[in-house]
Tab-separated table of C-alpha atoms in Angstrom:
chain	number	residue	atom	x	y	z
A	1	UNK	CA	-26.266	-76.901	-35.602
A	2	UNK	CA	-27.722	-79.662	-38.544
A	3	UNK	CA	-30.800	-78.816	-40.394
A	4	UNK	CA	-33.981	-80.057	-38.748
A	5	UNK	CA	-35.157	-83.337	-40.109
A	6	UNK	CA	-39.037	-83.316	-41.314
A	7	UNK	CA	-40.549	-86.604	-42.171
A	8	UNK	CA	-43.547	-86.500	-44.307
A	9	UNK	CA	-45.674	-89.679	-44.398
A	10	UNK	CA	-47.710	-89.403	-47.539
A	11	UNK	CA	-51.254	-91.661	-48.871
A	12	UNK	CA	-53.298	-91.484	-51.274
A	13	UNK	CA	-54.828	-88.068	-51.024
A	14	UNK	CA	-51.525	-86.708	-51.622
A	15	UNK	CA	-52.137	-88.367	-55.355
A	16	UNK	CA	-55.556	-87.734	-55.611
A	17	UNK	CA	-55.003	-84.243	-55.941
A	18	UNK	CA	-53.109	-84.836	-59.229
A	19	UNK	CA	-56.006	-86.928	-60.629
A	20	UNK	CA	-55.150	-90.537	-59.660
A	21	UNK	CA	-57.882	-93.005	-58.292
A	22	UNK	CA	-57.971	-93.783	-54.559
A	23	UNK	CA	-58.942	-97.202	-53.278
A	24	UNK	CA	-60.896	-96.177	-50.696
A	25	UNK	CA	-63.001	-93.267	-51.657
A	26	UNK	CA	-66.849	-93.409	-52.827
A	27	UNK	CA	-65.394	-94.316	-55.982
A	28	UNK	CA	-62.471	-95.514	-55.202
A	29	UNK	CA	-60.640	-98.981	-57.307
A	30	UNK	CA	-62.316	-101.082	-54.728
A	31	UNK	CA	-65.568	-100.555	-55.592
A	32	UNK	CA	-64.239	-101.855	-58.946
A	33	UNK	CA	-62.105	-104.373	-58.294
A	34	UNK	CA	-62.062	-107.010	-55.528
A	35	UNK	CA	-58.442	-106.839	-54.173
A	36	UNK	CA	-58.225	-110.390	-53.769
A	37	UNK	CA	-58.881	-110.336	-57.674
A	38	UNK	CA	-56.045	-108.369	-58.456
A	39	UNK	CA	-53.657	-107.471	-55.435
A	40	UNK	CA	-52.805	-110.482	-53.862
A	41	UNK	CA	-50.261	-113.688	-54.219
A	42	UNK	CA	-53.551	-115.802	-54.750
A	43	UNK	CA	-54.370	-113.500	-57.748
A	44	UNK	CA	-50.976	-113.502	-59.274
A	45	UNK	CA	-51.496	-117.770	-59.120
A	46	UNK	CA	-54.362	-117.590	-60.616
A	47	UNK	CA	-54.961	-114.974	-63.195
A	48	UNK	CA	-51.943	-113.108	-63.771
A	49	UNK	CA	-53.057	-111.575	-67.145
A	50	UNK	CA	-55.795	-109.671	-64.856
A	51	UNK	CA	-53.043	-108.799	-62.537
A	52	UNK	CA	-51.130	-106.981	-65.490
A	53	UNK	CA	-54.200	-105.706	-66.815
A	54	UNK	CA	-54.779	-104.197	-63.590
A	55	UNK	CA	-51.187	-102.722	-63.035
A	56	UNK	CA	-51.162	-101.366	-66.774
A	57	UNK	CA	-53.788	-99.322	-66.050
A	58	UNK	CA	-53.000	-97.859	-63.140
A	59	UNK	CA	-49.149	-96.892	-64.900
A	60	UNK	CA	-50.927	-95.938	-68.023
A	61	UNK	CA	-52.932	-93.173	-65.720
A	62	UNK	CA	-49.734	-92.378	-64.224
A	63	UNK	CA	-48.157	-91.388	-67.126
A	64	UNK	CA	-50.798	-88.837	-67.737
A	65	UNK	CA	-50.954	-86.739	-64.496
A	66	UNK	CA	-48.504	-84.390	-63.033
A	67	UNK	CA	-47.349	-83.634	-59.458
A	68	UNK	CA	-49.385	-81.151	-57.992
A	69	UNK	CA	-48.559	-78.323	-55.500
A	70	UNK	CA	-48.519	-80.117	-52.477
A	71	UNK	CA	-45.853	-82.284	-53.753
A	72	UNK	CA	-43.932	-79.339	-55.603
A	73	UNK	CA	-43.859	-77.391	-52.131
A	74	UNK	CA	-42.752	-80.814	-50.514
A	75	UNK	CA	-39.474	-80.727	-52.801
A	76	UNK	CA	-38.967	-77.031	-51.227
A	77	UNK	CA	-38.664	-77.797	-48.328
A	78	UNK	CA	-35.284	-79.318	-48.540
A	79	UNK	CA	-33.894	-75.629	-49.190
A	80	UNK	CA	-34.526	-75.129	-45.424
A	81	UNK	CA	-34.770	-78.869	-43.838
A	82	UNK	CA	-33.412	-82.803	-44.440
A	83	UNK	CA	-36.312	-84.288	-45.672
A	84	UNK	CA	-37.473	-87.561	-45.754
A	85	UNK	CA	-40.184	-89.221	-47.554
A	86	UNK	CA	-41.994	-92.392	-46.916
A	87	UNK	CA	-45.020	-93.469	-48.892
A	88	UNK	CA	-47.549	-95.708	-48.726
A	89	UNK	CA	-48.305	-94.406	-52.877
A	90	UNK	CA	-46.400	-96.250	-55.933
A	91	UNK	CA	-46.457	-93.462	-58.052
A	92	UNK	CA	-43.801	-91.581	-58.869
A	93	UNK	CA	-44.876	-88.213	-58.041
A	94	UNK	CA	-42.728	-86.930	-55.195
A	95	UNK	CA	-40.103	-87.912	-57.544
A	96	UNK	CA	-40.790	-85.857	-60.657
A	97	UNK	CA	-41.330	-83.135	-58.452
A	98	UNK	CA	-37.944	-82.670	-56.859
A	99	UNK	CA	-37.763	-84.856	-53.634
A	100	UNK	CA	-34.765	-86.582	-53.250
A	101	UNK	CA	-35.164	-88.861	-50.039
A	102	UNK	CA	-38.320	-90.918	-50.766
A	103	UNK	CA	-39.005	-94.285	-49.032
A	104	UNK	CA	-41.875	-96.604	-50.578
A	105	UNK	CA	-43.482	-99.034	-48.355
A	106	UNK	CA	-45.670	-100.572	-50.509
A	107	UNK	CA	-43.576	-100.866	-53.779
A	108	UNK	CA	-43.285	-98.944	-57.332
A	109	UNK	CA	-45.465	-98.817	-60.403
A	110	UNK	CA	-42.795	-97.999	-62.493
A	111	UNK	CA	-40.807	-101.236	-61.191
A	112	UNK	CA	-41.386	-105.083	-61.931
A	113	UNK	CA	-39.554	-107.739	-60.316
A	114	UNK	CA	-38.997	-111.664	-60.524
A	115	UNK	CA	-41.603	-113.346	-59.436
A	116	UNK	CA	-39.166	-116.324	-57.062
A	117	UNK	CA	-36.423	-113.770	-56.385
A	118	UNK	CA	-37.201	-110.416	-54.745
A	119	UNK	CA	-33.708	-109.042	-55.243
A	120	UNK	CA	-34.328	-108.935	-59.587
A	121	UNK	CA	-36.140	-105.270	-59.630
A	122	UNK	CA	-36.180	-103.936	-63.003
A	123	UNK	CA	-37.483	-100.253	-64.746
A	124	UNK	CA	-40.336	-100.491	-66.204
A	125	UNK	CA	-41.059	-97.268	-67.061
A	126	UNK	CA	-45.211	-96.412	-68.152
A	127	UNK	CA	-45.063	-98.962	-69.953
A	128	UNK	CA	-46.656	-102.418	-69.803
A	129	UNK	CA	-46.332	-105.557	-69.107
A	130	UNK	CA	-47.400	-109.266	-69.933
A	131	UNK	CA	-46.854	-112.999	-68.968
A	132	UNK	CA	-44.567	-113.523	-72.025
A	133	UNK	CA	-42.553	-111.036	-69.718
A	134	UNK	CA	-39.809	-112.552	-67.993
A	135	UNK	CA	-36.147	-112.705	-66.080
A	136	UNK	CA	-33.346	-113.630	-67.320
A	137	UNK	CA	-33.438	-117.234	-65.314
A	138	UNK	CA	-36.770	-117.568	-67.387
A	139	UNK	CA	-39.289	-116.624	-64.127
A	140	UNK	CA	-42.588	-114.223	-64.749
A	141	UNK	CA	-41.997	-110.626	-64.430
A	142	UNK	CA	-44.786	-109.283	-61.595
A	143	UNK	CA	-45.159	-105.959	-60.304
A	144	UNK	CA	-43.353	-104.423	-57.653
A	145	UNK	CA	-46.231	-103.984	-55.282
A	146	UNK	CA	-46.261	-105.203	-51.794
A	147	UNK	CA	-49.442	-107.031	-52.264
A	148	UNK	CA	-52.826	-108.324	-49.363
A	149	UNK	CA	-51.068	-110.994	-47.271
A	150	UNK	CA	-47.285	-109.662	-47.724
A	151	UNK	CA	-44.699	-108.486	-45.726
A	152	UNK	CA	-44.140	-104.480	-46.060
A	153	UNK	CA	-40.062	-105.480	-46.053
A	154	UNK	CA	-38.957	-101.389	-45.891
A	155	UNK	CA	-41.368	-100.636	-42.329
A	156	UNK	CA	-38.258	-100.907	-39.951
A	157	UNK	CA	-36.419	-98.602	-42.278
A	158	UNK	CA	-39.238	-96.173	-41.998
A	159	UNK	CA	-39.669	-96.922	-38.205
A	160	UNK	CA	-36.075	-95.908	-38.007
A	161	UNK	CA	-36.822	-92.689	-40.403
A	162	UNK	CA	-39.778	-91.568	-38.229
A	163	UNK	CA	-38.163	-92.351	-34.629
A	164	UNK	CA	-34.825	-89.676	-35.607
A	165	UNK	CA	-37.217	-86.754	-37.116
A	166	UNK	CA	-38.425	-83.196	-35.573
A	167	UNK	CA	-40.987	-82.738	-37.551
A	168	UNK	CA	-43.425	-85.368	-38.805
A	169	UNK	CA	-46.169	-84.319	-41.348
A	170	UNK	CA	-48.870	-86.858	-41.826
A	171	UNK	CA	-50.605	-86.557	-45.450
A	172	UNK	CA	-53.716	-87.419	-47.055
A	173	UNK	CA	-54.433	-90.543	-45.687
A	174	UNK	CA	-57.216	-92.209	-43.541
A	175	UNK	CA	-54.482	-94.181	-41.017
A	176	UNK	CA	-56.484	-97.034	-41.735
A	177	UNK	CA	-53.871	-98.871	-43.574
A	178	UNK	CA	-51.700	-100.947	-41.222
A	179	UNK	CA	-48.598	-100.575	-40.036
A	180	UNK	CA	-48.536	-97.838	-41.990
A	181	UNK	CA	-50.232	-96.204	-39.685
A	182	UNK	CA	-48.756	-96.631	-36.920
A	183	UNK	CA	-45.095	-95.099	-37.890
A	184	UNK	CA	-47.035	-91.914	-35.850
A	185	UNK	CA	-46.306	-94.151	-32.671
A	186	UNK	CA	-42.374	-94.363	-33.100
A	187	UNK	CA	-42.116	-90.074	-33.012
A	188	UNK	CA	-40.195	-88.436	-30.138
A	189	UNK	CA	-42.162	-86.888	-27.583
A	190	UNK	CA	-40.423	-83.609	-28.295
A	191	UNK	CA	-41.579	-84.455	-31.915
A	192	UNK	CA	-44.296	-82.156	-33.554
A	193	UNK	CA	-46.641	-83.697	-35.784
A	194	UNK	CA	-48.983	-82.002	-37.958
A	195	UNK	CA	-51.698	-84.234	-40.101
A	196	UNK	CA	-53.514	-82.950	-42.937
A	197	UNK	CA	-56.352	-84.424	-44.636
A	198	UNK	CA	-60.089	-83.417	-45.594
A	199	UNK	CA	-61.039	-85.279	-42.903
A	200	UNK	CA	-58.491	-85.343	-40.638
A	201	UNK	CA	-59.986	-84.144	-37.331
A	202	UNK	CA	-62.790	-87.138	-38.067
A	203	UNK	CA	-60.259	-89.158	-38.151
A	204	UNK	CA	-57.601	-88.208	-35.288
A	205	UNK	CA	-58.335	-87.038	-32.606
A	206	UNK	CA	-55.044	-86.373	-30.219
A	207	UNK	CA	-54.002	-83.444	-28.428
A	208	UNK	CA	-50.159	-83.470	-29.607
A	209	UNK	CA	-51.554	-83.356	-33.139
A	210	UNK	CA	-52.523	-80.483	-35.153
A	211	UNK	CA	-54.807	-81.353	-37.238
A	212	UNK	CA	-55.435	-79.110	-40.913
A	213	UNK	CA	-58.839	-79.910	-42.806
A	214	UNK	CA	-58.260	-79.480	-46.605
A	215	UNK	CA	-56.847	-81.418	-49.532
A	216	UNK	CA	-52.925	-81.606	-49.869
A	217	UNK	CA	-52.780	-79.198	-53.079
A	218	UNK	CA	-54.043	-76.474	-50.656
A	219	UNK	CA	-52.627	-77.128	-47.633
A	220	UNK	CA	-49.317	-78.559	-48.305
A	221	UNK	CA	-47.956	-75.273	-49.747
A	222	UNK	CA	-49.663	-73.318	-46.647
A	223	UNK	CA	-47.615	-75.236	-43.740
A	224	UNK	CA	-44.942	-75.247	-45.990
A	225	UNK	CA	-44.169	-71.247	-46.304
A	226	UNK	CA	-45.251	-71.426	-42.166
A	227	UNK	CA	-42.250	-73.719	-41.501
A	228	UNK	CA	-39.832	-71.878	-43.521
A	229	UNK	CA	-40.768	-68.860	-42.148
A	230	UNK	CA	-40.307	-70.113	-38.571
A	231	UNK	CA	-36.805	-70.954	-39.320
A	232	UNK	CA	-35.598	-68.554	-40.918
């Protein structure tokens, strides 16, 4: 008999743990920036030097933090389990800390691609970038973010991801964010599904669901050494 698959579906909490801004916290990027200033098509038309100001920030802070337990015990996990990841963050922490199988629905920080053809994805690193950046057929560089008004290209991948696991683990976000938030919907019923979030029982409410109340650097690591004891 295979490994059991867990699928983790990760937000923003799972980041903020390691120091990086949330939007939608009491002092989240929203209540500095107005997304339709800096995270939409319309934006990129208009001002796209405030749309790479934006985005070099935000890698610039990247750069500086480090995965925190809750991702470190995710990476673990694949001792035991097949794991897969899929993220509504564009960081690259699940990465750096040892997952392997990590599916981003809403793009990479550390990518740029051309602005008329979404097939030219390029490394960019922490580093920055400009308008003077561009592709080799002469097109503006913009980030690889799935941006307000956008298609999230990768959800049937993840629909696909979540529909074939045992296990889903739902992580430090509000499931306010559609369709991200609906991937819980496409789980078998024989499925178990655990959610974890400060204020997850606020926010779900479901009796297949177990909910855990506590940030993802705390409780991560504590369903994590629960599971691999259980199948051992």
């Amino acid at each position: 008999m295979g490994k059991k698959h867990i699928c983790i579906l990760s937000g923003a909490g799972m980041s903020a743990d390691s120091g990086l801004r949330t939007f939608r916290d009491s002092n989240g990027l929203w209540k500095q920036y107005r997304f339709e200033e800096i995270a939409s098509p319309r934006a990129w038309e208009a001002t796209p030097d405030l749309v790479h100001e934006f985005y070099n920030m935000r890698r610039t802070q990247l750069g500086k933090v480090e995965p925190n337990a809750g991702h470190k015990a995710l990476a673990c996990l694949e001792d035991k389990y097949e794991v897969s990841i899929v993220t509504q963050n564009v960081d690259d922490l699940h990465e750096r800390a040892g997952s392997s199988n990590i599916l981003h629905l809403h793009g990479e920080l550390r990518k740029a691609r051309s602005d008329k053809n979404p097939d030219y994805v390029v490394d960019v690193e922490y580093g920055k970038l400009s308008v003077d950046d561009k592709c080799p057929d002469g097109h503006m560089l913009r980030p690889h973010i799935v941006w307000f008004g956008e298609s999230v290209d990768a959800f049937d991948d993840a629909i696909e991801i979540v529909s074939s696991c045992d296990i889903l683990i739902i992580i430090g976000t509000s499931l306010q964010v559609y369709p991200a938030a609906s991937l819980m919907n496409y789980t078998s019923p024989e499925a178990e599904i655990y959610y974890i979030d400060p204020k997850a029982e606020q926010n779900l409410n479901l009796p297949n669901v177990k909910c855990i109340v506590g940030k993802a650097s705390d409780k991560v690591p504590e369903l994590v050494r629960e599971l691999v004891r259980k199948d051992c």
